[in-house]
Amino acid sequence: MERRLAILGACGALGRALAVRAAAEGWAVTALDLPASLAAHPPAGPARALDLFDAGSVSAAFTGLGPLDGFVNLAGFMTPRRPLEETAETAFDEAMGGNLRGAFLAAKAALPLLRPRRGAMVNIVSGLAAQARPGFGPYAAAKAGMVSLTKTLALEAAPEVRVNAVGPSAVETPFLTGGTGRAAAPAPDLDLAAYARATPLARLATPEDVAGPILFLLGPDSAFMTGQVLWVNGGGYMP
């Protein structure tokens, strides 16, 4: 039976790397992303546009998409790097809306499609969810919320659906210079060379470094794992 996978945020660099590897491993991939992202990086297979700020748009994008064997939520964006005390309420609300609320909406839409095939969901969080750094407050809080969301979903969806997360450190993609789909998204103010020097494996992650763990959590080798976070960070964070 054909394995069916939906990737939210499929047109970013990590999403594209995951889609290519998944297709090579026999998955039939459907891409979900912003209209601008789909236009900039047309996927090889089926695609659906959506806006995570719009619950109706999310629901419509998932309608008729299933049944699914796997769902991956790669969508996310940062706010400008500044102290929480100097962060505007609108910026905080936007980070929560597009990251945490968007993950909630996507999970609600995906779960009924995963149950018939006892599928798996993987949420992409961030090392910042567990290892706070100055200036990333709204994004870190949203991703920490996604960790809790993942664990709650894992309990509530068991035993039919497994729900896990991958928490990467900085990944060498356009996300570090502002993102793929949100043209106005700010580039995080990071000294990438210093970041690499501070990492035991002495480099940034690549999209391929993260795609492998995601596929592991989707596949049979992780059949007895749910509610877990795989930290992919070159040794930079060891819980």
GROMACS .gro file of C-alpha atoms in nm:
model
  239
    1MET     CA    1   0.000   0.000   0.000
    2GLU     CA    2   0.129   0.344  -0.092
    3ARG     CA    3   0.243   0.550   0.205
    4ARG     CA    4   0.094   0.901   0.198
    5LEU     CA    5   0.269   1.199   0.359
    6ALA     CA    6   0.163   1.564   0.390
    7ILE     CA    7   0.431   1.823   0.464
    8LEU     CA    8   0.327   2.165   0.595
    9GLY     CA    9   0.598   2.412   0.500
   10ALA     CA   10   0.713   2.186   0.217
   11CYS     CA   11   0.856   2.466   0.004
   12GLY     CA   12   1.122   2.584   0.247
   13ALA     CA   13   1.473   2.446   0.218
   14LEU     CA   14   1.413   2.186   0.489
   15GLY     CA   15   1.073   2.098   0.348
   16ARG     CA   16   1.215   2.048   0.000
   17ALA     CA   17   1.496   1.828   0.131
   18LEU     CA   18   1.246   1.621   0.328
   19ALA     CA   19   1.011   1.587   0.030
   20VAL     CA   20   1.291   1.468  -0.199
   21ARG     CA   21   1.417   1.209   0.047
   22ALA     CA   22   1.066   1.093   0.137
   23ALA     CA   23   0.977   1.047  -0.229
   24ALA     CA   24   1.299   0.851  -0.281
   25GLU     CA   25   1.195   0.623   0.007
   26GLY     CA   26   0.856   0.555  -0.148
   27TRP     CA   27   0.630   0.815   0.012
   28ALA     CA   28   0.364   0.991  -0.196
   29VAL     CA   29   0.408   1.352  -0.083
   30THR     CA   30   0.155   1.635  -0.079
   31ALA     CA   31   0.298   1.983  -0.022
   32LEU     CA   32   0.115   2.239   0.194
   33ASP     CA   33   0.245   2.596   0.201
   34LEU     CA   34   0.175   2.962   0.140
   35PRO     CA   35   0.071   3.055  -0.215
   36ALA     CA   36   0.389   3.261  -0.260
   37SER     CA   37   0.607   2.970  -0.147
   38LEU     CA   38   0.434   2.726  -0.381
   39ALA     CA   39   0.488   2.970  -0.668
   40ALA     CA   40   0.855   3.025  -0.584
   41HIS     CA   41   0.937   2.656  -0.537
   42PRO     CA   42   0.677   2.446  -0.722
   43PRO     CA   43   0.670   2.097  -0.569
   44ALA     CA   44   0.704   1.784  -0.780
   45GLY     CA   45   0.375   1.635  -0.660
   46PRO     CA   46   0.032   1.752  -0.543
   47ALA     CA   47   0.016   2.081  -0.356
   48ARG     CA   48  -0.235   2.283  -0.158
   49ALA     CA   49  -0.214   2.645  -0.046
   50LEU     CA   50  -0.314   2.762   0.300
   51ASP     CA   51  -0.272   3.042   0.555
   52LEU     CA   52  -0.208   2.928   0.912
   53PHE     CA   53  -0.360   3.248   1.048
   54ASP     CA   54  -0.695   3.151   0.892
   55ALA     CA   55  -0.871   2.850   1.046
   56GLY     CA   56  -1.101   2.819   0.745
   57SER     CA   57  -0.804   2.809   0.509
   58VAL     CA   58  -0.639   2.533   0.712
   59SER     CA   59  -0.957   2.328   0.724
   60ALA     CA   60  -1.012   2.367   0.350
   61ALA     CA   61  -0.654   2.264   0.267
   62PHE     CA   62  -0.688   1.939   0.462
   63THR     CA   63  -1.037   1.854   0.335
   64GLY     CA   64  -1.022   1.542   0.119
   65LEU     CA   65  -0.647   1.509   0.171
   66GLY     CA   66  -0.652   1.183   0.363
   67PRO     CA   67  -0.613   0.916   0.466
   68LEU     CA   68  -0.252   0.985   0.561
   69ASP     CA   69   0.031   0.772   0.696
   70GLY     CA   70   0.234   1.074   0.799
   71PHE     CA   71   0.208   1.447   0.862
   72VAL     CA   72   0.499   1.684   0.926
   73ASN     CA   73   0.457   2.043   1.043
   74LEU     CA   74   0.761   2.245   0.937
   75ALA     CA   75   0.587   2.583   0.928
   76GLY     CA   76   0.726   2.863   1.142
   77PHE     CA   77   0.883   3.208   1.150
   78MET     CA   78   1.067   3.439   1.386
   79THR     CA   79   0.997   3.790   1.506
   80PRO     CA   80   1.266   4.062   1.517
   81ARG     CA   81   1.533   3.982   1.774
   82ARG     CA   82   1.486   4.206   2.077
   83PRO     CA   83   1.425   4.177   2.453
   84LEU     CA   84   1.075   4.076   2.560
   85GLU     CA   85   1.044   4.406   2.745
   86GLU     CA   86   1.082   4.586   2.411
   87THR     CA   87   0.863   4.347   2.209
   88ALA     CA   88   0.536   4.487   2.079
   89GLU     CA   89   0.220   4.299   2.168
   90THR     CA   90   0.140   4.268   1.798
   91ALA     CA   91   0.473   4.096   1.733
   92PHE     CA   92   0.418   3.856   2.023
   93ASP     CA   93   0.064   3.780   1.908
   94GLU     CA   94   0.184   3.720   1.552
   95ALA     CA   95   0.451   3.473   1.667
   96MET     CA   96   0.197   3.285   1.877
   97GLY     CA   97  -0.063   3.291   1.602
   98GLY     CA   98   0.157   3.170   1.319
   99ASN     CA   99   0.360   2.920   1.519
  100LEU     CA  100   0.164   2.781   1.814
  101ARG     CA  101  -0.196   2.848   1.710
  102GLY     CA  102  -0.109   2.741   1.355
  103ALA     CA  103   0.033   2.412   1.486
  104PHE     CA  104  -0.287   2.357   1.686
  105LEU     CA  105  -0.506   2.418   1.379
  106ALA     CA  106  -0.293   2.192   1.161
  107ALA     CA  107  -0.290   1.913   1.419
  108LYS     CA  108  -0.669   1.929   1.456
  109ALA     CA  109  -0.707   1.899   1.079
  110ALA     CA  110  -0.447   1.622   1.038
  111LEU     CA  111  -0.541   1.384   1.321
  112PRO     CA  112  -0.866   1.253   1.166
  113LEU     CA  113  -0.675   1.180   0.845
  114LEU     CA  114  -0.400   0.989   1.030
  115ARG     CA  115  -0.623   0.766   1.245
  116PRO     CA  116  -0.748   0.528   0.971
  117ARG     CA  117  -0.391   0.421   0.890
  118ARG     CA  118  -0.249   0.453   1.244
  119GLY     CA  119  -0.016   0.720   1.112
  120ALA     CA  120   0.244   0.944   1.271
  121MET     CA  121   0.275   1.319   1.318
  122VAL     CA  122   0.603   1.508   1.358
  123ASN     CA  123   0.616   1.870   1.473
  124ILE     CA  124   0.930   2.072   1.415
  125VAL     CA  125   1.008   2.276   1.723
  126SER     CA  126   1.344   2.437   1.806
  127GLY     CA  127   1.634   2.408   2.046
  128LEU     CA  128   1.517   2.746   2.174
  129ALA     CA  129   1.210   2.571   2.315
  130ALA     CA  130   1.430   2.423   2.589
  131GLN     CA  131   1.745   2.634   2.587
  132ALA     CA  132   1.640   2.999   2.606
  133ARG     CA  133   1.853   3.272   2.451
  134PRO     CA  134   1.812   3.651   2.482
  135GLY     CA  135   1.610   3.817   2.209
  136PHE     CA  136   1.413   3.516   2.086
  137GLY     CA  137   1.134   3.527   2.346
  138PRO     CA  138   0.816   3.510   2.134
  139TYR     CA  139   0.952   3.243   1.898
  140ALA     CA  140   1.099   3.038   2.184
  141ALA     CA  141   0.775   3.058   2.383
  142ALA     CA  142   0.573   2.946   2.081
  143LYS     CA  143   0.805   2.653   2.017
  144ALA     CA  144   0.802   2.555   2.386
  145GLY     CA  145   0.424   2.557   2.358
  146MET     CA  146   0.454   2.326   2.059
  147VAL     CA  147   0.654   2.080   2.270
  148SER     CA  148   0.371   2.071   2.524
  149LEU     CA  149   0.118   2.049   2.242
  150THR     CA  150   0.307   1.750   2.100
  151LYS     CA  151   0.307   1.567   2.433
  152THR     CA  152  -0.062   1.632   2.494
  153LEU     CA  153  -0.152   1.519   2.142
  154ALA     CA  154   0.058   1.206   2.192
  155LEU     CA  155  -0.146   1.111   2.498
  156GLU     CA  156  -0.483   1.199   2.349
  157ALA     CA  157  -0.425   1.042   2.006
  158ALA     CA  158  -0.278   0.715   2.135
  159PRO     CA  159  -0.279   0.435   2.046
  160GLU     CA  160  -0.397   0.511   1.691
  161VAL     CA  161  -0.158   0.799   1.613
  162ARG     CA  162   0.197   0.863   1.731
  163VAL     CA  163   0.298   1.228   1.779
  164ASN     CA  164   0.662   1.330   1.822
  165ALA     CA  165   0.880   1.634   1.759
  166VAL     CA  166   1.222   1.724   1.623
  167GLY     CA  167   1.405   2.016   1.780
  168PRO     CA  168   1.686   2.141   1.554
  169SER     CA  169   1.946   2.401   1.633
  170ALA     CA  170   2.016   2.662   1.364
  171VAL     CA  171   1.984   2.501   1.021
  172GLU     CA  172   2.174   2.644   0.726
  173THR     CA  173   1.873   2.753   0.518
  174PRO     CA  174   1.713   3.081   0.400
  175PHE     CA  175   1.522   3.079   0.731
  176LEU     CA  176   1.834   3.233   0.884
  177THR     CA  177   1.810   3.524   0.641
  178GLY     CA  178   1.437   3.586   0.675
  179GLY     CA  179   1.254   3.278   0.549
  180THR     CA  180   1.111   3.150   0.224
  181GLY     CA  181   0.743   3.239   0.218
  182ARG     CA  182   0.716   3.551   0.433
  183ALA     CA  183   0.899   3.819   0.237
  184ALA     CA  184   0.878   4.067   0.523
  185ALA     CA  185   1.004   3.824   0.785
  186PRO     CA  186   1.315   3.954   0.964
  187ALA     CA  187   1.649   3.779   0.943
  188PRO     CA  188   1.759   3.661   1.288
  189ASP     CA  189   2.062   3.852   1.412
  190LEU     CA  190   2.304   3.562   1.448
  191ASP     CA  191   2.682   3.536   1.429
  192LEU     CA  192   2.678   3.207   1.242
  193ALA     CA  193   3.054   3.156   1.257
  194ALA     CA  194   3.052   3.196   1.636
  195TYR     CA  195   2.748   2.969   1.657
  196ALA     CA  196   2.933   2.696   1.467
  197ARG     CA  197   3.244   2.735   1.686
  198ALA     CA  198   3.031   2.690   1.999
  199THR     CA  199   2.881   2.366   1.866
  200PRO     CA  200   3.074   2.047   1.952
  201LEU     CA  201   3.040   1.919   1.593
  202ALA     CA  202   3.174   2.259   1.476
  203ARG     CA  203   2.914   2.345   1.211
  204LEU     CA  204   2.554   2.438   1.151
  205ALA     CA  205   2.295   2.171   1.074
  206THR     CA  206   2.200   2.107   0.712
  207PRO     CA  207   1.846   2.026   0.593
  208GLU     CA  208   1.956   1.665   0.538
  209ASP     CA  209   2.068   1.643   0.904
  210VAL     CA  210   1.709   1.710   1.009
  211ALA     CA  211   1.523   1.520   0.737
  212GLY     CA  212   1.665   1.186   0.854
  213PRO     CA  213   1.535   1.211   1.213
  214ILE     CA  214   1.195   1.324   1.083
  215LEU     CA  215   1.167   1.019   0.859
  216PHE     CA  216   1.281   0.797   1.145
  217LEU     CA  217   0.991   0.927   1.357
  218LEU     CA  218   0.750   0.862   1.071
  219GLY     CA  219   0.867   0.508   1.013
  220PRO     CA  220   0.844   0.164   1.173
  221ASP     CA  221   1.175   0.190   1.359
  222SER     CA  222   1.011   0.440   1.597
  223ALA     CA  223   0.690   0.239   1.638
  224PHE     CA  224   0.717   0.246   2.019
  225MET     CA  225   0.796   0.619   2.044
  226THR     CA  226   0.539   0.889   2.108
  227GLY     CA  227   0.546   1.219   2.294
  228GLN     CA  228   0.923   1.251   2.244
  229VAL     CA  229   1.151   1.528   2.119
  230LEU     CA  230   1.464   1.443   1.921
  231TRP     CA  231   1.715   1.725   1.970
  232VAL     CA  232   1.926   1.765   1.654
  233ASN     CA  233   2.196   2.015   1.741
  234GLY     CA  234   2.546   1.881   1.699
  235GLY     CA  235   2.583   1.845   2.077
  236GLY     CA  236   2.501   2.207   2.150
  237TYR     CA  237   2.221   2.109   2.391
  238MET     CA  238   2.218   1.788   2.593
  239PRO     CA  239   1.907   1.752   2.813
   0.00000   0.00000   0.00000
